[in-house]
Amino acid sequence: AAGGFADVLTSLEAPLLGICVGMQVMFEGSDEDGAEGLGLFAGRVRQLVDAPTLPHIGWNDLEVTPGAYLFEDSAPVVYFVHSYAPEPADPSVVTATARHGSTFSAAVSAGMRHGVQFHPERSGPVGLAILARFVELCRSKARAA
């Protein structure tokens, strides 16, 4: 994806948070209609494997990587609406996973770039805490500038 908005996002030196499809767009591409992504993270977005239902809609537990910045809780419950999830080329960027059939990447982080496959705005107090931590990251970056 080249030009305009894509160039701004790929050159951004500020915190960035992709939510649901916004997280998917951060990857190189998607098997959903062969869409091209921004390439902020290496890997592709693929349809959920062995999912009992598609789309995956509803509340689900996360398994959070210890020390993952956006998460205060090691096992939060969050709200999903999706049929696809990214498969990062570098597993070290995965900060949370969930299961719907098979295990999938539910959150990624690298530097100031973060993505969540779920909807924090629909995830009650847990989601608000995640968004508050991202806002604090933005404030810290602004103070340092």
GROMACS .gro file of C-alpha atoms in nm:
model
  145
    1ALA     CA    1   0.000   0.000   0.000
    2ALA     CA    2   0.176   0.313  -0.117
    3GLY     CA    3   0.091   0.679  -0.114
    4GLY     CA    4  -0.107   0.917   0.103
    5PHE     CA    5  -0.236   0.781   0.430
    6ALA     CA    6  -0.030   0.461   0.402
    7ASP     CA    7   0.294   0.661   0.376
    8VAL     CA    8   0.203   0.860   0.686
    9LEU     CA    9   0.135   0.545   0.890
   10THR     CA   10   0.447   0.360   0.776
   11SER     CA   11   0.672   0.659   0.860
   12LEU     CA   12   0.496   0.748   1.185
   13GLU     CA   13   0.728   0.783   1.484
   14ALA     CA   14   0.447   0.798   1.737
   15PRO     CA   15   0.238   0.535   1.914
   16LEU     CA   16  -0.004   0.354   1.684
   17LEU     CA   17  -0.290   0.122   1.783
   18GLY     CA   18  -0.475  -0.092   1.529
   19ILE     CA   19  -0.808  -0.236   1.645
   20CYS     CA   20  -0.963  -0.543   1.476
   21VAL     CA   21  -0.936  -0.480   1.099
   22GLY     CA   22  -0.697  -0.197   1.191
   23MET     CA   23  -0.461  -0.459   1.335
   24GLN     CA   24  -0.500  -0.676   1.027
   25VAL     CA   25  -0.412  -0.385   0.795
   26MET     CA   26  -0.081  -0.348   0.982
   27PHE     CA   27   0.037  -0.681   0.833
   28GLU     CA   28   0.172  -0.744   0.483
   29GLY     CA   29  -0.150  -0.881   0.342
   30SER     CA   30  -0.463  -1.087   0.394
   31ASP     CA   31  -0.611  -1.402   0.249
   32GLU     CA   32  -0.946  -1.223   0.268
   33ASP     CA   33  -0.990  -1.103  -0.091
   34GLY     CA   34  -0.609  -1.096  -0.133
   35ALA     CA   35  -0.594  -0.752   0.029
   36GLU     CA   36  -0.258  -0.580   0.056
   37GLY     CA   37  -0.154  -0.445   0.397
   38LEU     CA   38   0.081  -0.176   0.522
   39GLY     CA   39   0.363  -0.414   0.614
   40LEU     CA   40   0.419  -0.264   0.959
   41PHE     CA   41   0.440  -0.624   1.083
   42ALA     CA   42   0.569  -0.916   0.875
   43GLY     CA   43   0.313  -1.190   0.817
   44ARG     CA   44  -0.030  -1.251   0.668
   45VAL     CA   45  -0.386  -1.245   0.792
   46ARG     CA   46  -0.557  -1.583   0.754
   47GLN     CA   47  -0.901  -1.726   0.825
   48LEU     CA   48  -0.939  -1.884   1.169
   49VAL     CA   49  -0.857  -2.256   1.164
   50ASP     CA   50  -1.093  -2.519   1.311
   51ALA     CA   51  -1.333  -2.245   1.428
   52PRO     CA   52  -1.662  -2.388   1.558
   53THR     CA   53  -1.842  -2.084   1.411
   54LEU     CA   54  -1.750  -1.798   1.180
   55PRO     CA   55  -1.752  -1.520   1.244
   56HIS     CA   56  -1.619  -1.555   1.597
   57ILE     CA   57  -1.849  -1.322   1.792
   58GLY     CA   58  -1.846  -1.281   2.166
   59TRP     CA   59  -1.638  -1.284   2.481
   60ASN     CA   60  -1.318  -1.483   2.500
   61ASP     CA   61  -1.024  -1.526   2.738
   62LEU     CA   62  -0.681  -1.399   2.643
   63GLU     CA   63  -0.351  -1.553   2.739
   64VAL     CA   64  -0.121  -1.256   2.780
   65THR     CA   65   0.258  -1.263   2.748
   66PRO     CA   66   0.409  -1.155   3.083
   67GLY     CA   67   0.511  -0.789   3.072
   68ALA     CA   68   0.299  -0.700   2.768
   69TYR     CA   69   0.260  -0.323   2.799
   70LEU     CA   70  -0.110  -0.282   2.711
   71PHE     CA   71  -0.231  -0.544   2.959
   72GLU     CA   72  -0.262  -0.513   3.336
   73ASP     CA   73  -0.430  -0.853   3.373
   74SER     CA   74  -0.264  -1.179   3.267
   75ALA     CA   75  -0.595  -1.341   3.168
   76PRO     CA   76  -0.846  -1.072   3.065
   77VAL     CA   77  -1.176  -1.145   2.895
   78VAL     CA   78  -1.243  -0.934   2.584
   79TYR     CA   79  -1.500  -0.906   2.303
   80PHE     CA   80  -1.429  -1.033   1.948
   81VAL     CA   81  -1.604  -1.001   1.611
   82HIS     CA   82  -1.387  -1.154   1.335
   83SER     CA   83  -1.322  -1.446   1.103
   84TYR     CA   84  -0.955  -1.371   1.030
   85ALA     CA   85  -0.647  -1.313   1.244
   86PRO     CA   86  -0.284  -1.237   1.167
   87GLU     CA   87  -0.010  -1.497   1.160
   88PRO     CA   88   0.302  -1.292   1.238
   89ALA     CA   89   0.627  -1.405   1.077
   90ASP     CA   90   0.801  -1.316   1.405
   91PRO     CA   91   0.626  -1.484   1.699
   92SER     CA   92   0.802  -1.251   1.945
   93VAL     CA   93   0.562  -0.967   1.849
   94VAL     CA   94   0.261  -1.163   1.982
   95THR     CA   95   0.158  -1.024   2.321
   96ALA     CA   96  -0.170  -1.215   2.363
   97THR     CA   97  -0.343  -1.516   2.213
   98ALA     CA   98  -0.695  -1.657   2.227
   99ARG     CA   99  -0.865  -1.978   2.114
  100HIS     CA  100  -1.163  -2.021   1.887
  101GLY     CA  101  -1.095  -2.362   1.744
  102SER     CA  102  -0.719  -2.316   1.713
  103THR     CA  103  -0.508  -2.060   1.897
  104PHE     CA  104  -0.472  -1.727   1.716
  105SER     CA  105  -0.281  -1.401   1.767
  106ALA     CA  106  -0.505  -1.160   1.958
  107ALA     CA  107  -0.253  -0.879   2.018
  108VAL     CA  108   0.085  -0.773   1.883
  109SER     CA  109   0.341  -0.510   1.978
  110ALA     CA  110   0.673  -0.393   1.841
  111GLY     CA  111   0.815  -0.065   1.960
  112MET     CA  112   0.534   0.188   1.956
  113ARG     CA  113   0.318  -0.017   1.717
  114HIS     CA  114   0.039  -0.217   1.879
  115GLY     CA  115  -0.255  -0.411   1.743
  116VAL     CA  116  -0.548  -0.593   1.903
  117GLN     CA  117  -0.780  -0.830   1.719
  118PHE     CA  118  -1.057  -0.776   1.972
  119HIS     CA  119  -1.265  -0.465   2.044
  120PRO     CA  120  -1.143  -0.286   2.359
  121GLU     CA  121  -1.424  -0.030   2.320
  122ARG     CA  122  -1.672  -0.318   2.365
  123SER     CA  123  -1.476  -0.500   2.636
  124GLY     CA  124  -1.592  -0.313   2.946
  125PRO     CA  125  -1.345  -0.215   3.220
  126VAL     CA  126  -1.071  -0.441   3.076
  127GLY     CA  127  -1.095  -0.267   2.740
  128LEU     CA  128  -1.100   0.078   2.898
  129ALA     CA  129  -0.783  -0.009   3.091
  130ILE     CA  130  -0.612  -0.119   2.767
  131LEU     CA  131  -0.711   0.206   2.596
  132ALA     CA  132  -0.598   0.409   2.900
  133ARG     CA  133  -0.255   0.243   2.888
  134PHE     CA  134  -0.228   0.332   2.520
  135VAL     CA  135  -0.328   0.694   2.592
  136GLU     CA  136  -0.060   0.707   2.863
  137LEU     CA  137   0.195   0.580   2.609
  138CYS     CA  138   0.089   0.867   2.379
  139ARG     CA  139   0.123   1.119   2.663
  140SER     CA  140   0.469   0.989   2.755
  141LYS     CA  141   0.583   1.018   2.394
  142ALA     CA  142   0.442   1.373   2.369
  143ARG     CA  143   0.618   1.479   2.693
  144ALA     CA  144   0.948   1.338   2.564
  145ALA     CA  145   0.923   1.527   2.233
   0.00000   0.00000   0.00000
